[in-house]
Each structure stands twice: as C-alpha cells, then as structure tokens.
Amino acid sequence: MGDGGMPVTSAPESSVRTEAIRLSGVNKSYGEVQAVKDVDVHIEAGEFVTLLGPSGSGKTTLLQLIAGFLQPDSGTVYLNGLDATKLEPHSRELGLVFQHYALFPHMDVAANVAYGLRLRKKPKAEQRERVAECLQMVDLEGMADRRPDELSGGQRQRVALARALAFNPSIVLLDEALGALDRRLRHSLQFQIKEIQRTVGSTFVHVTHDQEEAMAMSDQIILMQEGGVVQQGSPRDLYEEPASEFAAMFMGETNRLVGRVAGIRDHEVDLELGGAREILTVRRPGSQVGDSDPVVACIRPERVHLARRDQPPALSGRLRKSTFMGDHQRHEVQVGDGLLVLKEPPGGLPAPSPGEVVGLVLDRESVHVYPAP
Ligand code: ADP
Ligand code: MG
C-alpha cells in the first residue's frame, strides 16, 4: 500500500530504462561502397557502448550518422526518443571527441574547454566554474593556461574529453579517441574514461577496432562487419556466446577446428573434427546444421585442458609445443590435421613432453559450432 493512502502505480517501463539512441533500418553508401547496411541498433541511456569492428567495417560512418555529419540514404536516427534524422549536428547537443575535431591550437586549455559554453552564451562566472570542474574531472587542474602544443598526446585527449563534457551533453561520441597513444597510456586512459562516464552518467558511444579496449570499457559492444551489425551484447555475451565464427575469431583468441557433423540429436551433435577418427559430442548449435554438413567448431584456449590420468578424455592429440608464458603455460596439440592451443594456469599438471600423445578435456557447452563458410 502507498504512503498516506495515495494510490501506488508502477512506473511505466520507459521511465525505468530510457532509450538514448535508436537507429532503425539505417543505410549509407558512398557511391558503390555500401558503408552501413540495414542497421538497427538500440542504446540505453547511461551506458558505455562500443562500436567494434575491423578497419572499414563502417564504425565511423555509423558514428557520423548519429552525430549528423552524414545523412542516411534511408532509415531513421532517434536521439532521446525523438526523430533527429534531419537535425543539424549543432542542434543535436552531443559531446564529440573525434580525431578530425582537434583542439583549437591558438586557444589555451581553459578556452578550449569553455568553447561549448561560450557558444551557448553562458555567464562568465559559470564558464569558469564549469571549466575548473571539467579539468578536475580529467585530472588536469594545473594545466588551464597551457596551449595544446605544450601538452602530451594523452593530455590533449583529456582536454578534448573535458571540452566535450563541459556543457553536460546527455550523449558523448568518441571515435578512436585513444588510437594514437602508446599501449600503457591507452590502458590507463581506458579506465579513467570509463570512470568519468560512470560519474557523469551520460551515454558514451565509442568507436574502436581494439577488442581488448572494447572489453575493458563497455557495458555493451556492437560488433560490426562489412557495414552490418553482427551482434550486440555485453562483453561477456560476445565472448561466451559469439553469434558467428567471425565474432568468435574477433573477440579474443579462439581455436578453430574444421570438421563435419557425424550425428545429430535433440540437444547434441557429434562432430568428426580435423580429420580425426575421434568423435566429439557437443551442444547442438543454434544455427541450422544438418547431418554430414561441413562445420567449424570454435573453443577458447582456456576452456580446453590436459586430462588427468583418471579423467576420460573428450579428445586426444599429440603435443607439439609447450611454452612458459609467465601467467600461463601454452600448449599446442595436434588433433587430426587441426591444431588446438591450450592455456593452462601455472602450477597445474607436470607438462608432458613434445611428441607425447595427450588426452584433452573440455566443457562441451563452450564449444561453438557454425556452418562452414
Ligand atoms: P571504419 O570506421 O570501421 O574503419 P568507415 O565507416 O570509415 O569504417 O568506412 C566504411 C567503408 O566506407 C569503407 O569501405 C571505406 O573505405 C568507405 N568510406 C568511408 N568514408 C568514405 C568516403 N568519404 N568516401 C568513400 N568511401 C568511404
Ligand atoms: Mg573509423
């Protein structure tokens, strides 16, 4: 019952989870090249979302369509629930951290960060206060008087982020913002930017071709291939349940064994892998495969293990090579004409010698089977 006798009504779904961005049936071509194909995407407010894919997969084009620098050939772009397809970029009220959208070289850091506030004719005192807040947020308090050419690459990107956040946009777009930085700096900025996003609560849409970066930062990943969306989900969804062989190969290391279906039942399939005589029984795939069909089976290196003596192996093969990698031991095992890589935690079984026949155990649920291309 409600307080003070007031009737209690449950909040409508839309007020619980608000939609920041929706793309519906979006297409974009440059002449003959179809850069974005039939894209339907839904992004919740307050999430950190990454557009991930190889170079040329349409990530930047998709981000430019959201920003309004490009118009779709067909389809609709909704921002905060409203049709924004025809809106000019400056009317979309988005924070932008784009590579071609560099800092103004003749302005100091404070003037760069204040840029959006000046455009919006905010009072001087409010500008100063907000600039100080934003510089503190990106850890650059002492740098307000510096010019961009007196900053390191990482500092420049943090100023660009402060500039994008200054007018409190509900949506921030970042295109390969960390791409030009060295690996160590990229790592520390990944966590810093994710932390800032959590603090301000805006929706961030970030473009990268770096799968580790996407994993480290994102609530949701939108995986793209040749202009289309292959899969959208949490980093864990994409890693554990890749929707296609491409997704499995792109999201971290995976073993790929070719074979054919040797038997098919309600929930299981038997696979004949890598020309091996052995049969591996695994979970039946969601995608349609029929008896005798050629298939590809994918399994992560950390999901296959050397069998102990008392364990019935799921497969067997010949150990080719064993390498100490510090945090794990890496084994390469020949199974039929295929090669399986295993990552064993340190301090496991004593390593067998190369050339020995070894048994392998694996979790059948973590083998993903796709139709052969
Ligand atoms: P990504 O950001 O994933 O690398 P892009 O969106 O930049 O991909 O490009 C997608 C495809 O569109 C690529 O084949 C690219 O060569 C092409 N493309 C991008 N921009 C242009 C342009 N201005 N003119 C012609 N083709 C373009
Ligand atoms: Mg790009």
Coordinates of C-alpha atoms and ligand atoms in Angstrom, one line a residue:
M1 CA 0.0 0.0 0.0
G2 CA 1.2 3.6 -0.7
D3 CA 2.3 6.2 1.7
G4 CA -0.5 8.3 3.2
G5 CA -3.2 6.4 1.4
M6 CA -2.0 7.6 -2.1
P7 CA -2.6 5.0 -4.8
V8 CA 0.6 3.5 -6.0
T9 CA 1.0 2.9 -9.7
S10 CA 4.1 1.1 -11.1
A11 CA 6.3 3.3 -13.2
P12 CA 5.9 2.7 -17.0
E13 CA 8.7 0.7 -18.5
S14 CA 10.1 3.6 -20.4
S15 CA 10.8 5.7 -17.3
V16 CA 12.8 2.9 -15.8
R17 CA 15.0 2.2 -18.9
T18 CA 15.3 5.2 -21.2
E19 CA 16.5 4.9 -24.7
A20 CA 19.3 7.3 -25.7
I21 CA 19.8 6.3 -29.3
R22 CA 17.9 4.2 -31.8
L23 CA 18.8 3.5 -35.4
S24 CA 16.1 1.9 -37.5
G25 CA 16.8 0.5 -40.9
V26 CA 19.8 2.8 -41.5
N27 CA 21.7 2.6 -44.8
K28 CA 24.6 4.7 -46.1
S29 CA 26.6 4.3 -49.3
Y30 CA 29.5 6.3 -50.7
G31 CA 29.0 5.7 -54.5
E32 CA 29.4 2.0 -55.0
V33 CA 30.5 1.3 -51.4
Q34 CA 27.7 0.4 -49.0
A35 CA 29.4 1.5 -45.8
V36 CA 26.4 0.9 -43.4
K37 CA 23.8 -1.8 -44.2
D38 CA 20.4 -2.1 -42.7
V39 CA 21.5 -1.2 -39.2
D40 CA 19.0 -1.5 -36.3
V41 CA 20.6 -0.5 -33.0
H42 CA 19.2 0.4 -29.6
I43 CA 21.3 2.1 -26.9
E44 CA 20.1 2.6 -23.4
A45 CA 20.7 5.9 -21.6
G46 CA 23.7 5.9 -19.3
E47 CA 25.5 3.0 -20.9
F48 CA 29.0 2.9 -22.3
V49 CA 28.6 1.4 -25.7
T50 CA 31.4 0.5 -28.1
L51 CA 31.2 0.1 -31.9
L52 CA 33.8 -2.5 -32.5
G53 CA 35.0 -4.0 -35.8
P54 CA 37.9 -4.2 -38.2
S55 CA 39.0 -1.2 -40.2
G56 CA 36.5 -0.4 -42.9
S57 CA 33.5 -2.1 -41.2
G58 CA 31.5 1.1 -41.1
K59 CA 32.0 2.2 -37.5
T60 CA 33.0 5.8 -38.2
T61 CA 30.2 6.2 -40.8
L62 CA 27.7 5.0 -38.2
L63 CA 29.0 7.4 -35.6
Q64 CA 28.9 10.3 -38.2
L65 CA 25.2 9.4 -38.9
I66 CA 24.5 9.6 -35.2
A67 CA 26.4 12.9 -35.0
G68 CA 24.6 14.3 -38.0
F69 CA 27.7 15.0 -40.2
L70 CA 26.2 12.4 -42.6
Q71 CA 22.6 11.8 -43.6
P72 CA 21.4 8.2 -44.1
D73 CA 20.2 7.2 -47.6
S74 CA 17.3 5.5 -45.8
G75 CA 16.3 4.8 -42.2
T76 CA 15.8 6.9 -39.1
V77 CA 18.0 8.2 -36.3
Y78 CA 16.3 8.7 -32.9
L79 CA 18.0 10.7 -30.2
N80 CA 16.5 10.7 -26.7
G81 CA 13.2 9.4 -28.2
L82 CA 12.9 12.0 -31.0
D83 CA 13.4 11.7 -34.7
A84 CA 16.7 13.5 -35.2
T85 CA 17.4 12.3 -38.8
K86 CA 17.1 15.8 -40.3
L87 CA 18.7 17.8 -37.4
E88 CA 21.9 19.7 -38.0
P89 CA 24.8 18.4 -35.9
H90 CA 25.0 21.5 -33.7
S91 CA 21.3 21.1 -32.8
R92 CA 21.8 17.5 -31.6
E93 CA 23.6 18.7 -28.4
L94 CA 26.2 15.9 -28.5
G95 CA 29.7 15.9 -27.0
L96 CA 32.2 14.9 -29.6
V97 CA 35.7 13.6 -29.3
F98 CA 36.7 13.0 -32.9
Q99 CA 40.1 12.8 -34.5
H100 CA 39.3 15.4 -37.1
Y101 CA 37.9 17.6 -34.4
A102 CA 41.2 18.6 -32.8
L103 CA 41.8 21.2 -30.1
F104 CA 42.0 24.8 -31.2
P105 CA 45.8 25.4 -31.3
H106 CA 45.6 29.2 -30.7
M107 CA 43.5 28.8 -27.5
D108 CA 44.7 27.7 -24.1
V109 CA 43.3 24.7 -22.4
A110 CA 40.7 26.7 -20.4
A111 CA 39.4 28.4 -23.6
N112 CA 39.2 25.1 -25.4
V113 CA 37.1 23.6 -22.6
A114 CA 34.9 26.7 -22.4
Y115 CA 34.2 26.6 -26.1
G116 CA 30.8 25.0 -26.0
L117 CA 29.8 27.2 -23.0
R118 CA 30.8 30.4 -24.9
L119 CA 28.7 29.2 -27.9
R120 CA 25.8 28.8 -25.6
K121 CA 26.4 32.2 -24.1
K122 CA 26.7 31.0 -20.5
P123 CA 27.7 33.7 -18.0
K124 CA 31.5 34.1 -17.5
A125 CA 31.4 33.0 -13.9
E126 CA 29.5 29.9 -14.7
Q127 CA 32.0 29.2 -17.6
R128 CA 35.0 29.5 -15.2
E129 CA 33.4 27.2 -12.6
R130 CA 32.5 24.6 -15.1
V131 CA 35.9 24.6 -16.8
A132 CA 37.5 24.1 -13.4
E133 CA 35.2 21.2 -12.7
C134 CA 35.8 19.5 -16.0
L135 CA 39.6 19.9 -15.8
Q136 CA 39.5 18.3 -12.3
M137 CA 37.4 15.5 -13.7
V138 CA 40.1 14.7 -16.3
D139 CA 42.9 15.3 -13.8
L140 CA 44.3 18.4 -15.5
E141 CA 43.7 21.1 -12.8
G142 CA 47.1 22.8 -13.2
M143 CA 47.0 23.0 -17.0
A144 CA 44.4 25.6 -17.7
D145 CA 46.9 28.1 -19.2
R146 CA 48.8 25.7 -21.4
R147 CA 48.5 25.7 -25.1
P148 CA 47.7 22.4 -26.9
D149 CA 51.3 22.1 -28.3
E150 CA 52.6 22.2 -24.7
L151 CA 50.7 19.0 -23.8
S152 CA 51.4 15.3 -24.3
G153 CA 49.1 13.2 -26.5
G154 CA 47.2 11.8 -23.6
Q155 CA 46.7 15.2 -22.0
R156 CA 45.4 16.6 -25.3
Q157 CA 42.8 13.8 -25.5
R158 CA 41.8 14.5 -21.9
V159 CA 41.3 18.2 -22.8
A160 CA 39.2 17.1 -25.8
L161 CA 37.1 15.0 -23.4
A162 CA 36.7 17.9 -20.9
R163 CA 35.6 20.1 -23.8
A164 CA 33.0 17.5 -24.9
L165 CA 31.7 17.2 -21.4
A166 CA 31.6 20.9 -20.5
F167 CA 28.0 21.6 -21.5
N168 CA 26.7 18.4 -19.9
P169 CA 25.6 16.6 -23.0
S170 CA 23.4 13.5 -22.4
I171 CA 25.3 11.7 -25.2
V172 CA 29.0 11.7 -25.9
L173 CA 30.6 10.3 -29.1
L174 CA 34.2 9.2 -29.3
D175 CA 36.0 8.0 -32.5
E176 CA 39.2 6.1 -31.8
A177 CA 40.0 8.7 -29.2
L178 CA 42.9 6.6 -27.8
G179 CA 44.1 5.3 -31.1
A180 CA 47.2 7.5 -31.4
L181 CA 48.5 6.8 -27.9
D182 CA 51.0 4.2 -26.8
R183 CA 49.7 1.0 -25.1
R184 CA 50.4 1.8 -21.5
L185 CA 48.8 5.3 -21.7
R186 CA 45.9 3.8 -23.6
H187 CA 45.3 1.3 -20.8
S188 CA 45.3 3.9 -18.0
L189 CA 43.0 6.3 -20.1
Q190 CA 40.6 3.5 -20.8
F191 CA 39.9 3.1 -17.1
Q192 CA 39.9 6.8 -16.5
I193 CA 37.3 7.5 -19.3
K194 CA 35.1 4.6 -18.1
E195 CA 35.3 6.0 -14.6
I196 CA 34.3 9.5 -15.8
Q197 CA 31.4 8.1 -17.8
R198 CA 30.2 6.3 -14.7
T199 CA 30.4 9.5 -12.7
V200 CA 28.7 11.8 -15.1
G201 CA 26.1 9.2 -16.2
S202 CA 25.9 10.3 -19.8
T203 CA 25.6 7.8 -22.6
F204 CA 29.0 7.2 -24.3
V205 CA 29.3 5.7 -27.8
H206 CA 32.9 4.9 -28.5
V207 CA 34.5 3.6 -31.7
T208 CA 37.5 1.2 -31.7
H209 CA 38.9 -1.7 -33.7
D210 CA 40.7 -2.9 -30.5
Q211 CA 38.8 -5.8 -28.9
E212 CA 40.6 -5.5 -25.6
E213 CA 39.8 -1.9 -25.3
A214 CA 36.1 -2.7 -26.0
M215 CA 36.1 -5.4 -23.3
A216 CA 37.8 -3.1 -20.8
M217 CA 35.4 -0.1 -21.2
S218 CA 32.0 -1.3 -22.4
D219 CA 28.6 -2.2 -20.9
Q220 CA 27.6 -3.1 -24.4
I221 CA 29.5 -3.9 -27.5
I222 CA 28.1 -3.6 -31.0
L223 CA 30.2 -5.8 -33.3
M224 CA 30.3 -4.7 -37.0
Q225 CA 31.4 -6.5 -40.1
E226 CA 31.2 -5.1 -43.6
G227 CA 28.7 -2.4 -42.6
G228 CA 26.3 -4.6 -40.8
V229 CA 25.8 -5.4 -37.1
V230 CA 26.9 -8.9 -36.3
Q231 CA 26.0 -9.0 -32.6
Q232 CA 25.1 -6.6 -29.8
G233 CA 25.6 -7.6 -26.1
S234 CA 27.7 -7.4 -23.0
P235 CA 31.4 -8.2 -23.4
R236 CA 30.7 -11.5 -21.7
D237 CA 27.8 -12.3 -24.1
L238 CA 30.1 -11.7 -27.1
Y239 CA 33.0 -13.6 -25.6
E240 CA 31.0 -16.6 -24.3
E241 CA 28.3 -16.8 -26.9
P242 CA 29.7 -15.4 -30.2
A243 CA 26.9 -15.3 -32.8
S244 CA 29.2 -16.3 -35.7
E245 CA 32.6 -17.6 -36.5
F246 CA 33.6 -14.0 -37.3
A247 CA 32.5 -12.9 -33.8
A248 CA 34.3 -15.8 -32.1
M249 CA 37.6 -15.0 -34.0
F250 CA 37.4 -11.3 -33.5
M251 CA 36.6 -11.4 -29.7
G252 CA 39.9 -12.7 -28.3
E253 CA 41.8 -15.8 -29.1
T254 CA 39.9 -18.9 -30.2
N255 CA 40.7 -22.3 -31.6
R256 CA 39.1 -23.1 -34.9
L257 CA 38.7 -26.8 -36.0
V258 CA 37.1 -27.8 -39.2
G259 CA 35.1 -31.0 -39.4
R260 CA 31.7 -32.4 -40.2
V261 CA 28.5 -33.5 -38.5
A262 CA 28.6 -37.2 -37.8
G263 CA 25.3 -37.4 -35.9
I264 CA 22.6 -35.1 -34.7
R265 CA 20.1 -35.4 -31.8
D266 CA 17.7 -33.1 -29.9
H267 CA 20.3 -31.2 -27.9
E268 CA 23.7 -32.6 -29.1
V269 CA 25.7 -33.1 -32.2
D270 CA 28.6 -35.5 -32.8
L271 CA 31.5 -33.9 -34.7
E272 CA 34.3 -35.5 -36.6
L273 CA 37.0 -32.9 -36.3
G274 CA 40.2 -32.2 -38.1
G275 CA 40.2 -35.5 -40.0
A276 CA 40.5 -37.2 -36.6
R277 CA 38.8 -40.5 -36.2
E278 CA 37.6 -39.4 -32.8
I279 CA 34.1 -38.1 -32.3
L280 CA 33.4 -35.0 -30.1
T281 CA 29.9 -34.6 -28.8
V282 CA 28.9 -31.0 -28.1
R283 CA 25.8 -28.9 -27.5
R284 CA 23.7 -28.5 -30.7
P285 CA 24.2 -25.1 -32.3
G286 CA 21.5 -22.5 -32.6
S287 CA 22.3 -22.1 -36.3
Q288 CA 20.9 -24.8 -38.6
V289 CA 23.4 -27.6 -39.4
G290 CA 22.3 -31.0 -40.9
D291 CA 23.8 -34.4 -40.8
S292 CA 27.2 -34.7 -42.7
D293 CA 27.4 -30.8 -43.1
P294 CA 30.8 -29.3 -43.0
V295 CA 31.2 -27.2 -39.9
V296 CA 33.7 -25.1 -37.9
A297 CA 34.0 -25.6 -34.2
C298 CA 35.4 -22.8 -32.1
I299 CA 36.7 -23.1 -28.5
R300 CA 38.7 -20.8 -26.3
P301 CA 42.2 -21.9 -25.3
E302 CA 41.4 -21.5 -21.6
R303 CA 38.4 -23.9 -22.0
V304 CA 40.5 -27.0 -23.1
H305 CA 42.7 -28.8 -20.6
L306 CA 45.1 -31.6 -20.5
A307 CA 43.3 -34.6 -19.0
R308 CA 44.5 -36.1 -15.7
R309 CA 45.2 -39.9 -15.7
D310 CA 41.8 -40.6 -14.0
Q311 CA 39.8 -38.4 -16.5
P312 CA 38.2 -39.9 -19.6
P313 CA 39.4 -37.5 -22.3
A314 CA 37.0 -35.9 -24.7
L315 CA 39.7 -35.8 -27.4
S316 CA 43.2 -36.8 -27.8
G317 CA 46.1 -35.5 -29.8
R318 CA 49.9 -35.1 -30.0
L319 CA 51.6 -32.4 -28.0
R320 CA 53.7 -30.3 -30.5
K321 CA 55.0 -27.5 -28.3
S322 CA 54.8 -26.2 -24.8
T323 CA 55.7 -22.7 -23.8
F324 CA 56.0 -21.0 -20.4
M325 CA 54.2 -17.6 -20.7
G326 CA 54.5 -16.3 -17.1
D327 CA 50.9 -16.3 -16.1
H328 CA 50.0 -19.5 -18.0
Q329 CA 51.5 -22.4 -19.8
R330 CA 50.7 -22.6 -23.5
H331 CA 50.4 -26.0 -25.2
E332 CA 49.9 -26.7 -28.9
V333 CA 48.2 -30.0 -29.5
Q334 CA 47.7 -31.6 -33.0
V335 CA 44.2 -33.1 -33.2
G336 CA 43.9 -34.9 -36.6
D337 CA 45.0 -32.3 -39.1
G338 CA 44.0 -29.3 -36.8
L339 CA 45.9 -27.6 -34.1
L340 CA 44.5 -26.8 -30.7
V341 CA 46.0 -24.2 -28.4
L342 CA 45.5 -24.7 -24.7
K343 CA 46.2 -22.1 -21.9
E344 CA 46.8 -23.9 -18.6
P345 CA 47.1 -22.0 -15.3
P346 CA 50.6 -22.2 -13.8
G347 CA 51.2 -24.9 -11.2
G348 CA 49.0 -27.4 -12.9
L349 CA 50.0 -30.9 -14.1
P350 CA 53.6 -31.5 -14.9
A351 CA 53.9 -30.7 -18.6
P352 CA 54.1 -33.7 -20.9
S353 CA 57.0 -33.8 -23.4
P354 CA 56.5 -32.7 -27.0
G355 CA 55.7 -35.7 -29.2
E356 CA 53.6 -37.5 -26.4
V357 CA 50.0 -38.4 -27.0
V358 CA 47.8 -36.4 -24.6
G359 CA 44.2 -36.6 -23.6
L360 CA 42.1 -33.4 -23.6
V361 CA 39.1 -32.5 -21.6
L362 CA 36.7 -29.6 -22.3
D363 CA 33.4 -28.2 -21.4
R364 CA 31.0 -29.2 -24.1
E365 CA 28.9 -26.1 -23.5
S366 CA 31.8 -23.9 -24.5
V367 CA 32.3 -25.4 -28.0
H368 CA 30.5 -23.3 -30.6
V369 CA 29.6 -24.9 -33.9
Y370 CA 29.0 -22.8 -37.0
P371 CA 28.2 -23.9 -40.6
A372 CA 31.5 -23.9 -42.6
P373 CA 31.9 -20.8 -44.8
Ligands
ADP1 P1 35.7 2.1 -40.0 O1 35.5 3.4 -39.2 O2 35.0 0.9 -39.4 O3 37.1 1.9 -40.4 P2 34.4 3.6 -42.2 O4 33.0 3.9 -41.7 O5 35.4 4.7 -42.1 O6 34.9 2.3 -41.4 O7 34.3 3.1 -43.7 C1 33.4 2.1 -44.1 C2 33.6 1.9 -45.7 O8 33.2 3.1 -46.3 C3 35.0 1.6 -46.1 O9 34.9 0.7 -47.2 C4 35.5 2.9 -46.5 O10 36.6 2.8 -47.4 C5 34.3 3.6 -47.1 N1 34.4 5.1 -46.9 C6 34.4 5.7 -45.8 N2 34.4 7.1 -46.0 C7 34.3 7.3 -47.3 C8 34.2 8.4 -48.1 N3 34.2 9.7 -47.6 N4 34.1 8.2 -49.5 C9 34.1 7.0 -50.0 N5 34.2 5.8 -49.3 C10 34.3 6.0 -47.9
MG2 MG 37.0 4.7 -38.4

